[in-house]
XYZ file of C-alpha atoms in Angstrom:
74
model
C 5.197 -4.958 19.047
C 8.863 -5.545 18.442
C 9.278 -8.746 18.420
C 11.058 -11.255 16.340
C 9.393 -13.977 14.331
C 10.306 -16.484 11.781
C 7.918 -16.085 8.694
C 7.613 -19.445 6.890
C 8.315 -18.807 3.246
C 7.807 -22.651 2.032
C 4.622 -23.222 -0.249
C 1.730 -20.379 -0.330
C 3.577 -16.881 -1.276
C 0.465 -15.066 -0.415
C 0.449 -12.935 3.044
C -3.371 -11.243 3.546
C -3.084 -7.654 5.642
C -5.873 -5.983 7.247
C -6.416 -3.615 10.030
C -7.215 -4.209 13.759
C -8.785 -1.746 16.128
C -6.394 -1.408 18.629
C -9.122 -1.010 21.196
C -9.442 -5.121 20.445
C -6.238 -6.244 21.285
C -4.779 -7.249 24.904
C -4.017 -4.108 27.478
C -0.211 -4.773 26.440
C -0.565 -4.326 23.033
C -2.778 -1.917 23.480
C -0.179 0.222 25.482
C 2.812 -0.743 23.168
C -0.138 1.245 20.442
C 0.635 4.502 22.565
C -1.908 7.157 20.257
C -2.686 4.957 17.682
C -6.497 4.177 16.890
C -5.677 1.237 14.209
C -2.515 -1.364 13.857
C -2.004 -3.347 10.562
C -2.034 -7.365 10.736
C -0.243 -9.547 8.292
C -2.046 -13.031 8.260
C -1.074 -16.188 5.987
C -3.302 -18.433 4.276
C -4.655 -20.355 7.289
C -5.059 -17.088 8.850
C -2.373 -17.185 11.263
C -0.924 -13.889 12.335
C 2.574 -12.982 11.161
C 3.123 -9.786 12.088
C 1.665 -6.731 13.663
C 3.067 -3.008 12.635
C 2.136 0.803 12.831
C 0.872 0.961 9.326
C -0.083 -0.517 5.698
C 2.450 0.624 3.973
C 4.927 -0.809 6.635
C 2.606 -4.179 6.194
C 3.354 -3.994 2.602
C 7.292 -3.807 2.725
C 7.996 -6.217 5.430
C 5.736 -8.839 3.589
C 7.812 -8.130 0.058
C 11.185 -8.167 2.009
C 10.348 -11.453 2.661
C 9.218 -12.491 -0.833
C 5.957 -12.890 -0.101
C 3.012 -11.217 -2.223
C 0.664 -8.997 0.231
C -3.102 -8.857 -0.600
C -5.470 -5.960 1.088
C -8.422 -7.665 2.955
C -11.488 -4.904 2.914
């Protein structure tokens, strides 16, 4: 859950972030999770996933540090 990415920051400033059961991701995720029940997903636009962190207010920062504006999905 550590991993580097390179967030795109061309066109569409909008970054959607929603919660995943961790129960639904793969075993290694799912491990990297240790006691945690839910995980935080920041998608773009086209719904591609950006990043994946511990909570929403972590979500919220790393999509801002990156001048993007973060939207809750319900």
């Amino acid at each position: 859950m550590n991993t580097q990415i390179e967030i795109n920051t061309e066109g569409d400033r909008i970054v959607y972030v929603k919660t995943v059961e961790v129960a639904d991701l793969p075993s290694d995720l799912q491990d990297q999770a240790g006691d945690l029940d839910q995980l935080y997903a920041v998608h773009d636009s086209d719904g591609q996933q950006l990043a994946l962190v511990a909570d929403r207010k972590l979500a919220f920062v790393l999509a801002r540090q990156h001048d993007l504006s973060p939207v809750a999905v319900h």
